[in-house]
mmCIF file of C-alpha atoms in Angstrom:
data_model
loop_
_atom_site.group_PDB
_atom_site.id
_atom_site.type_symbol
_atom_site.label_atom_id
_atom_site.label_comp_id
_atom_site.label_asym_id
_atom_site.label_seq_id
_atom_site.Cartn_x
_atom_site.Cartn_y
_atom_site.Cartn_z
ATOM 1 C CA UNK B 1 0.000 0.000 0.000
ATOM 2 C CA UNK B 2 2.934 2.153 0.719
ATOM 3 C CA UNK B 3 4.520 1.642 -2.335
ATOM 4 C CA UNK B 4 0.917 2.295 -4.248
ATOM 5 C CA UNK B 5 0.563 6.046 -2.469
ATOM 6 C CA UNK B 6 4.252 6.639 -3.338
ATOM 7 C CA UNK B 7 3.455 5.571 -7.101
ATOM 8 C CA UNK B 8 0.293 8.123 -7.005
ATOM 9 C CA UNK B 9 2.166 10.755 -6.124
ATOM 10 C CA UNK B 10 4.775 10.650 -8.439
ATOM 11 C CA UNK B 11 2.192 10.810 -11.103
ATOM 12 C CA UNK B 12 -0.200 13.335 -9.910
ATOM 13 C CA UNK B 13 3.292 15.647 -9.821
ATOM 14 C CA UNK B 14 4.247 14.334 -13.145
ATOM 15 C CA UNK B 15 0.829 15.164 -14.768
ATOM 16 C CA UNK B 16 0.365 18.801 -12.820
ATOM 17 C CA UNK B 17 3.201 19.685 -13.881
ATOM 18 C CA UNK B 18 0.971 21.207 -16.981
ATOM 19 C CA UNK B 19 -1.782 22.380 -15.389
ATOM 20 C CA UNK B 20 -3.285 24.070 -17.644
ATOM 21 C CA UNK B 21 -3.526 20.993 -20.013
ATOM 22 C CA UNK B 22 -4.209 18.882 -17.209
ATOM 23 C CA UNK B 23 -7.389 21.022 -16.311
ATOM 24 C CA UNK B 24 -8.403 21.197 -19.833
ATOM 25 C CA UNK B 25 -8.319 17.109 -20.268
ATOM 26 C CA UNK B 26 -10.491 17.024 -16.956
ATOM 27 C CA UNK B 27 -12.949 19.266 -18.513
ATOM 28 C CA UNK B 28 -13.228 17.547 -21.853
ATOM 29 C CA UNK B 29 -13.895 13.854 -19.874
ATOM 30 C CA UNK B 30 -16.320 15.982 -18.254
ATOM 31 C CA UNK B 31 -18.642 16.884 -21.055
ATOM 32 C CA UNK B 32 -17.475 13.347 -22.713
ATOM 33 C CA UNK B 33 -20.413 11.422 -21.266
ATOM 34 C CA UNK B 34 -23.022 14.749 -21.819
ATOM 35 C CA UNK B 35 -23.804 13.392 -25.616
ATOM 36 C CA UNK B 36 -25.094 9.884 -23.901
ATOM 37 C CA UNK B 37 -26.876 11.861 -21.353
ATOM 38 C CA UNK B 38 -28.469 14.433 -24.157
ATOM 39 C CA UNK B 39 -29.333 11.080 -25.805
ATOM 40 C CA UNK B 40 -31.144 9.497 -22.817
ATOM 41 C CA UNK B 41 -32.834 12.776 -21.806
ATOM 42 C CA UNK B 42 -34.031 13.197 -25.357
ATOM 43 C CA UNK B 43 -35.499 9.387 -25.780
ATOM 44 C CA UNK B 44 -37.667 9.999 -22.911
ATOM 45 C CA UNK B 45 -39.271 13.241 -23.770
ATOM 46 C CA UNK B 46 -40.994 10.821 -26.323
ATOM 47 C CA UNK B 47 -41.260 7.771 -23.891
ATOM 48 C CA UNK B 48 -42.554 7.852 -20.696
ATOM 49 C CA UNK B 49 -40.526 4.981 -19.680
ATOM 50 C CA UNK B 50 -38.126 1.940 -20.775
ATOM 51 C CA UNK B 51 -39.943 -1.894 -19.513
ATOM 52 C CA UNK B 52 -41.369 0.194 -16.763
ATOM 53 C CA UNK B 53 -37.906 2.321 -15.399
ATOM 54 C CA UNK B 54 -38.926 5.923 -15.195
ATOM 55 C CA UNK B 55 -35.934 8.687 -16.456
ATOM 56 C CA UNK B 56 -34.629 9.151 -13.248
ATOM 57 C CA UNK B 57 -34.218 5.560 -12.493
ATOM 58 C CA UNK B 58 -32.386 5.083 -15.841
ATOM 59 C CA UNK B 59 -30.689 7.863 -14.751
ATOM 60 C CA UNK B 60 -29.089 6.483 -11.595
ATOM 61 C CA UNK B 61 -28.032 3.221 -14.089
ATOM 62 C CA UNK B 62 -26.394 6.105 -16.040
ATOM 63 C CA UNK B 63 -24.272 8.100 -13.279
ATOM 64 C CA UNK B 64 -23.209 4.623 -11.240
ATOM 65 C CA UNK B 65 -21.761 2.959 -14.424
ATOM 66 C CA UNK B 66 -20.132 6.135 -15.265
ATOM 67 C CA UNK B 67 -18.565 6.424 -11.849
ATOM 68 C CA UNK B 68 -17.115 3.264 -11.531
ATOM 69 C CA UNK B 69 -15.587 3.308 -15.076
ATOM 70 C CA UNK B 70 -14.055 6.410 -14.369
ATOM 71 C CA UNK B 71 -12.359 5.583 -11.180
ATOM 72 C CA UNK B 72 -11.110 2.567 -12.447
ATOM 73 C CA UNK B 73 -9.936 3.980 -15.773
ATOM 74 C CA UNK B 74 -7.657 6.421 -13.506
ATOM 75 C CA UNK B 75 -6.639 3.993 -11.384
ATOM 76 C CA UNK B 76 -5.734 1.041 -13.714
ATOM 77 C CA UNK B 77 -4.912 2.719 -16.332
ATOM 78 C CA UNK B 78 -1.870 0.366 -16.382
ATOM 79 C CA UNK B 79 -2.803 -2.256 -17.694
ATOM 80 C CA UNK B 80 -4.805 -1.076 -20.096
ATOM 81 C CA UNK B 81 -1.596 0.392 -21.551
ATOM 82 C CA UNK B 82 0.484 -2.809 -20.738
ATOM 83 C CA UNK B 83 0.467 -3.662 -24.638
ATOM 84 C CA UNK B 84 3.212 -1.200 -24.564
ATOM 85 C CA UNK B 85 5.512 -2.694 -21.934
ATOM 86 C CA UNK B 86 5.117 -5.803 -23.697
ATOM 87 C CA UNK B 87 6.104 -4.240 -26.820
ATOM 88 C CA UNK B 88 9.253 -2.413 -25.585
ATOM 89 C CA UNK B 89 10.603 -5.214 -24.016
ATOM 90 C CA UNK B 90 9.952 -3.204 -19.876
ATOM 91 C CA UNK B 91 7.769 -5.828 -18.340
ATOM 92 C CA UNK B 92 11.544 -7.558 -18.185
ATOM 93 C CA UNK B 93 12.590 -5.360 -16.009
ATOM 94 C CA UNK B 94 9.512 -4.762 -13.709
ATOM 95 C CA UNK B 95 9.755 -8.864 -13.529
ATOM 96 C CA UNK B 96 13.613 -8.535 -11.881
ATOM 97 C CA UNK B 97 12.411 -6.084 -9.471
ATOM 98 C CA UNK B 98 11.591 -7.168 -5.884
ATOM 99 C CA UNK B 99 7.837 -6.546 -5.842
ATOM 100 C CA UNK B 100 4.342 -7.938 -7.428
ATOM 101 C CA UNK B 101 3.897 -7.224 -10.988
ATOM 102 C CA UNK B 102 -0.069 -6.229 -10.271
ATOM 103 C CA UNK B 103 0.964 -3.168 -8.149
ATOM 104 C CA UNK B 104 4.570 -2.091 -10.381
ATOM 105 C CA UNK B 105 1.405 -2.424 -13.754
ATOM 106 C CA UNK B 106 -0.927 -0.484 -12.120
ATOM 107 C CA UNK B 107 1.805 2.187 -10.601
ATOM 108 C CA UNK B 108 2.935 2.207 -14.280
ATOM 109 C CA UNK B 109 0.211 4.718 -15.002
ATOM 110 C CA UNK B 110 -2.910 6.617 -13.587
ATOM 111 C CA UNK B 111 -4.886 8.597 -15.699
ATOM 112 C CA UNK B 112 -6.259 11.825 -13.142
ATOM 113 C CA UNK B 113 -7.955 13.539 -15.683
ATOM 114 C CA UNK B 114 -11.009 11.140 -15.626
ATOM 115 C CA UNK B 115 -11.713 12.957 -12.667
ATOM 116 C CA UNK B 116 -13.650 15.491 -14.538
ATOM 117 C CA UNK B 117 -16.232 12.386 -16.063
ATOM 118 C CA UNK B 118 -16.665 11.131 -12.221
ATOM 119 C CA UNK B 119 -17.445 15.021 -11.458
ATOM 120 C CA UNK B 120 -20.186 14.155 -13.511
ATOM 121 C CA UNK B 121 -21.213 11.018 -12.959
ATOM 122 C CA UNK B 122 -21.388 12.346 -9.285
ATOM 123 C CA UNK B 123 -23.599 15.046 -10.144
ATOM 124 C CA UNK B 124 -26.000 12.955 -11.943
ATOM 125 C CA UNK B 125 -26.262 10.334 -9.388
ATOM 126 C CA UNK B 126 -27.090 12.805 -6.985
ATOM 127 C CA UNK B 127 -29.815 14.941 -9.217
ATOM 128 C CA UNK B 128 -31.303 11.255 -9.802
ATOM 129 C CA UNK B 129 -31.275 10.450 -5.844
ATOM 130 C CA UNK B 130 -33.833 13.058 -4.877
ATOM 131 C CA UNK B 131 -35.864 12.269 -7.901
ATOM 132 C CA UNK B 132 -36.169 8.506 -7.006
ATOM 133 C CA UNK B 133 -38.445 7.022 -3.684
ATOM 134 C CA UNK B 134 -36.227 5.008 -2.002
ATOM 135 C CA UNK B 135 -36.915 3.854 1.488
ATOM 136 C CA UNK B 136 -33.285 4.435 2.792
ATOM 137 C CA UNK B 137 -32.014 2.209 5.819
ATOM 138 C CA UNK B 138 -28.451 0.998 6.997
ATOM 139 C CA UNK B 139 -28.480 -2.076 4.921
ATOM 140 C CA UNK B 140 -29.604 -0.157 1.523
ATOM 141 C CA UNK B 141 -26.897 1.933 2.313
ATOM 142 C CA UNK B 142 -24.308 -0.886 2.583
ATOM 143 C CA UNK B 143 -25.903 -2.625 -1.065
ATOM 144 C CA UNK B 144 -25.137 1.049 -2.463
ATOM 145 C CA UNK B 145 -21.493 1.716 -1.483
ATOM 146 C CA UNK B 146 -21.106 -2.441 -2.636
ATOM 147 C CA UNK B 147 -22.677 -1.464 -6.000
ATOM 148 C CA UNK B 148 -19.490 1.283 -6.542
ATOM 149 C CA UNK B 149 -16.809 -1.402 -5.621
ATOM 150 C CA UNK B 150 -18.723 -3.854 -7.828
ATOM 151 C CA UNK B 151 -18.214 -1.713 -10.712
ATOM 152 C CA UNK B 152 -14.495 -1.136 -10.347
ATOM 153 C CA UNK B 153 -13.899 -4.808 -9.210
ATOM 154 C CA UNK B 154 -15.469 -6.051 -12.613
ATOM 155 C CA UNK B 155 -13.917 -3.039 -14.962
ATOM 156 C CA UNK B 156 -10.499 -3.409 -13.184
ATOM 157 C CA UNK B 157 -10.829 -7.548 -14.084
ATOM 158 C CA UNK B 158 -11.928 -6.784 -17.795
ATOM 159 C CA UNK B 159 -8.757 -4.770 -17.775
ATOM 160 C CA UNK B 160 -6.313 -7.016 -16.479
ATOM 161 C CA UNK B 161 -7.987 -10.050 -18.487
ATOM 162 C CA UNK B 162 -7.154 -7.904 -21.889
ATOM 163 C CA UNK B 163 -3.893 -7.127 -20.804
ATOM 164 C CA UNK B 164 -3.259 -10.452 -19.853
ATOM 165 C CA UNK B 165 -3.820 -11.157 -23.675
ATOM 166 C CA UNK B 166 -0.452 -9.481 -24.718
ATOM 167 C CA UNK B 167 1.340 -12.127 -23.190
ATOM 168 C CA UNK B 168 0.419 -14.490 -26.320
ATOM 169 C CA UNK B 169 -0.783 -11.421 -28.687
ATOM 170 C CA UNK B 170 1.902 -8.795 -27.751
ATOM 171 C CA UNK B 171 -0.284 -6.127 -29.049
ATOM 172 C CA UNK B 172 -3.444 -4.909 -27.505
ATOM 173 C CA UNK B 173 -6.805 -6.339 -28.757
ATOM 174 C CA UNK B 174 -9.337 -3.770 -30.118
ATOM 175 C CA UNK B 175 -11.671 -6.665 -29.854
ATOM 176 C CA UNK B 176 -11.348 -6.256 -25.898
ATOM 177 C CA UNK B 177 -12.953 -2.716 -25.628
ATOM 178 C CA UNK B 178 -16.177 -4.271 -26.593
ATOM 179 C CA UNK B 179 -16.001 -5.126 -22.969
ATOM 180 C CA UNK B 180 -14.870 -2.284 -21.811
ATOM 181 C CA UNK B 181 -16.622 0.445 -23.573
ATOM 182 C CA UNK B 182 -19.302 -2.000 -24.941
ATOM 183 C CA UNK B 183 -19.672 -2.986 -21.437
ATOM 184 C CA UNK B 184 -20.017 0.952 -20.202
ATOM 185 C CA UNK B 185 -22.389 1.976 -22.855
ATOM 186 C CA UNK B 186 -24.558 -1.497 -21.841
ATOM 187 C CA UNK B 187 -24.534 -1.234 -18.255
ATOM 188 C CA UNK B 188 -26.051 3.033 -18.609
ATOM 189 C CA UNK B 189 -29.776 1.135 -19.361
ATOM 190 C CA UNK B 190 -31.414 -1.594 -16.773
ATOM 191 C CA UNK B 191 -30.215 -5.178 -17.845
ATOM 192 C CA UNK B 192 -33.938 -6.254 -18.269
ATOM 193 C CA UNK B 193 -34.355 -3.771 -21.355
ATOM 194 C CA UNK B 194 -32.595 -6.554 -23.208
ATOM 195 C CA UNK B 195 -32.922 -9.842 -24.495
ATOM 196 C CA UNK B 196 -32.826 -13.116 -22.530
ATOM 197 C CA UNK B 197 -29.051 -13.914 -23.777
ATOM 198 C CA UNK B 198 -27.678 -10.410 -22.914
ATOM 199 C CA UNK B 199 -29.169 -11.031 -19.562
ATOM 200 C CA UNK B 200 -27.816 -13.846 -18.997
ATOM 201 C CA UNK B 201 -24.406 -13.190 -20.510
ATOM 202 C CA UNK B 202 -24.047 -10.359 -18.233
ATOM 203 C CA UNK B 203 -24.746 -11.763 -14.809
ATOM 204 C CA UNK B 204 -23.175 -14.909 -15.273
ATOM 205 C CA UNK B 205 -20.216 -14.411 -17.492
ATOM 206 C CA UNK B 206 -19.262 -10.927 -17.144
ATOM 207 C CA UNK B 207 -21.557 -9.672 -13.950
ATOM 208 C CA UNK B 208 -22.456 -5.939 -14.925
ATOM 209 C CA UNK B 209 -25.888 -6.687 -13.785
ATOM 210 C CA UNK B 210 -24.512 -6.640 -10.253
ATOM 211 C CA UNK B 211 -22.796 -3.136 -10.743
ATOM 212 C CA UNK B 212 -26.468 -1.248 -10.964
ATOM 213 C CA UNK B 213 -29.237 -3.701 -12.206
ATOM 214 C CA UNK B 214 -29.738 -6.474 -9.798
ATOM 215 C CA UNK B 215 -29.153 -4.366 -6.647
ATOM 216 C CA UNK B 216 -31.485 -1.401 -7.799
ATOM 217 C CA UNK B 217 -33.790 -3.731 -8.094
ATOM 218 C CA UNK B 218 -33.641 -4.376 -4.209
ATOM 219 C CA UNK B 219 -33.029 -0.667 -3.469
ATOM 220 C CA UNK B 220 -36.515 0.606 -5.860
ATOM 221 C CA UNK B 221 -38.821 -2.322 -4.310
ATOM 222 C CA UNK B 222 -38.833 -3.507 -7.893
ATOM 223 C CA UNK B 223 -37.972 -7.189 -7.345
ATOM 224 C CA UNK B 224 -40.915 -9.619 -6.637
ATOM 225 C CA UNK B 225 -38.609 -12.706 -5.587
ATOM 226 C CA UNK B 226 -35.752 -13.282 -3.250
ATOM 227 C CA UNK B 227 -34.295 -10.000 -1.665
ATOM 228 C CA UNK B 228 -31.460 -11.917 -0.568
ATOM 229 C CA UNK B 229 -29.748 -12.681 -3.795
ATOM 230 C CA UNK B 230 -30.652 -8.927 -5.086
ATOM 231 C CA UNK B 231 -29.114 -7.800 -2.028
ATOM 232 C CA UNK B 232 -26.092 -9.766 -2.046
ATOM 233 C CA UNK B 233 -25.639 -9.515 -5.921
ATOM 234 C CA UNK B 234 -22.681 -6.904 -5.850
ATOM 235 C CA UNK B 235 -20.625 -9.284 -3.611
ATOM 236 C CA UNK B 236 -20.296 -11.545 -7.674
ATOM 237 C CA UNK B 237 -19.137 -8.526 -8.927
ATOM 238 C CA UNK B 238 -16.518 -8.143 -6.381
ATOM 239 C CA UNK B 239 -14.989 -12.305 -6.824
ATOM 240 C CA UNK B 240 -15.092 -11.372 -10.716
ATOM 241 C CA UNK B 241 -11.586 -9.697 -9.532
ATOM 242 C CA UNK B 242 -10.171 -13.479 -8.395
ATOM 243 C CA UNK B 243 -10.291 -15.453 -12.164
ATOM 244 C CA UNK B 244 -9.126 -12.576 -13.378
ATOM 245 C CA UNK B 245 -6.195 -12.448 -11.057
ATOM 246 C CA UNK B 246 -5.863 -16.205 -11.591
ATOM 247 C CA UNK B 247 -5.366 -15.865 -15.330
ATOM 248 C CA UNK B 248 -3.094 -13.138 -15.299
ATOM 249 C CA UNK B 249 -0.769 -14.941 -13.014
ATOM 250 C CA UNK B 250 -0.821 -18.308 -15.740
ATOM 251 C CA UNK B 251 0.074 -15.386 -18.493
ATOM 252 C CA UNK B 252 2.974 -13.799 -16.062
ATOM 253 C CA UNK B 253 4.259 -17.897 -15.996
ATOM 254 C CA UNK B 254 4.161 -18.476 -19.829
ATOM 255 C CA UNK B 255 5.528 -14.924 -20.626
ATOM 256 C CA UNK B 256 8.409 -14.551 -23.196
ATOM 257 C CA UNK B 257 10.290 -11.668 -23.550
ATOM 258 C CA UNK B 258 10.268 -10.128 -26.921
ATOM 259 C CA UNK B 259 14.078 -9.416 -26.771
ATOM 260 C CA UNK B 260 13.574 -5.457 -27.374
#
């Protein structure tokens, strides 16, 4: 943990030391989301609502999806640039060094500017709180803060699964942001607005239902079934992080330098 703050640091200094690009960047990710938004805004001034989820509702799908993508976008930025150490040949050295290769990838880069998308994403969520009825209590309260380390558990394991790729691929898969991005611009609408496969892909195979669907659910008094598993749904969003782990350790085994 010590060695992660010192890593932070060195990069926030790095990247302030243009501030005035640095605040720029923030303020573009800021207004990078507002086209999506516009678009949802816009789709319900001629619908009233999507399978029965009014615009504030989608709204809160919108900010918490947002939120976690941005936080883990700044934070493991790393290895979604590790196509690059590959490439050059630096992994080698990062592999002689005496510490774990997760926390030397992920010191290897953080990406502050997405701050100015969570601004927003924050803003949003909390417009679309005191638009929604929900019937607050300690335990919703826990299911919500799980929902926001769902979401950067599963994004932070679809990142180290595609970087785990360049191991065998050296270059990074554009095929692999369909999960990513895909994955972002899927998870801003309820899970049930889609067909049975979709559904099921994503809570079984790649859990983004847990991030915002299956726990809002349980927070809006929409489920009619079990509030257990509802309740308990972002907890599979946080163990999405262990395979992930798992397979990126195999690729660290089988890796083979590219001799740059």
């Amino acid at each position: 943990m010590k060695l992660f703050l010192k890593y932070l640091k060195i990069l926030l200094k790095s990247q302030l030391q243009y501030r005035t690009s640095f605040i720029l960047l923030c303020l573009g990710q800021f207004f990078v989301p507002f086209s999506l938004f516009a678009g949802i805004y816009f789709m319900f001034q001629r619908f009233d609502n999507i399978s029965g989820w009014s615009f504030y509702e989608v709204m809160l799908c919108f900010s918490i999806i947002h939120i976690v993508f941005s936080i883990s976008e700044c934070f493991v930025r790393g290895f979604d640039n590790f196509s690059a150490l590959i490439r050059t040949g630096n992994f080698d050295r990062i592999l002689v060094r005496p510490r774990g290769t997760i926390i030397q990838v992920l010191g290897s880069k953080f990406e502050f500017t997405r701050i100015g998308r969570l601004l927003q994403g924050i803003i949003v969520m909390i417009w679309a709180l005191f638009n929604v009825s929900i019937r607050w209590c300690p335990l919703k309260l826990i299911v919500f803060l799980l929902m926001i380390i769902s979401g950067i558990f599963i994004f932070s394991g679809i990142f180290i699964l595609t970087a785990t790729l360049c191991f065998w691929t050296i270059q990074g898969l554009e095929i692999a942001n369909v999960l990513t991005d895909g994955g972002r611009e899927m998870g801003q609408y309820p899970l049930g607005i889609y067909k049975k496969w979709v559904k099921n892909f994503f809570t079984y195979i790649i859990p983004f239902g847990c991030v915002n669907y299956y726990p809002l659910m349980y927070l809006l008094d929409k489920n009619t079934s079990n509030n257990l598993l509802y309740m308990i749904s972002p907890i599979v969003g946080i163990l999405f992080i262990v395979p992930c782990l798992i397979v990126w350790n195999i690729g660290v085994k089988h890796y083979k330098s590219t001799g740059s």
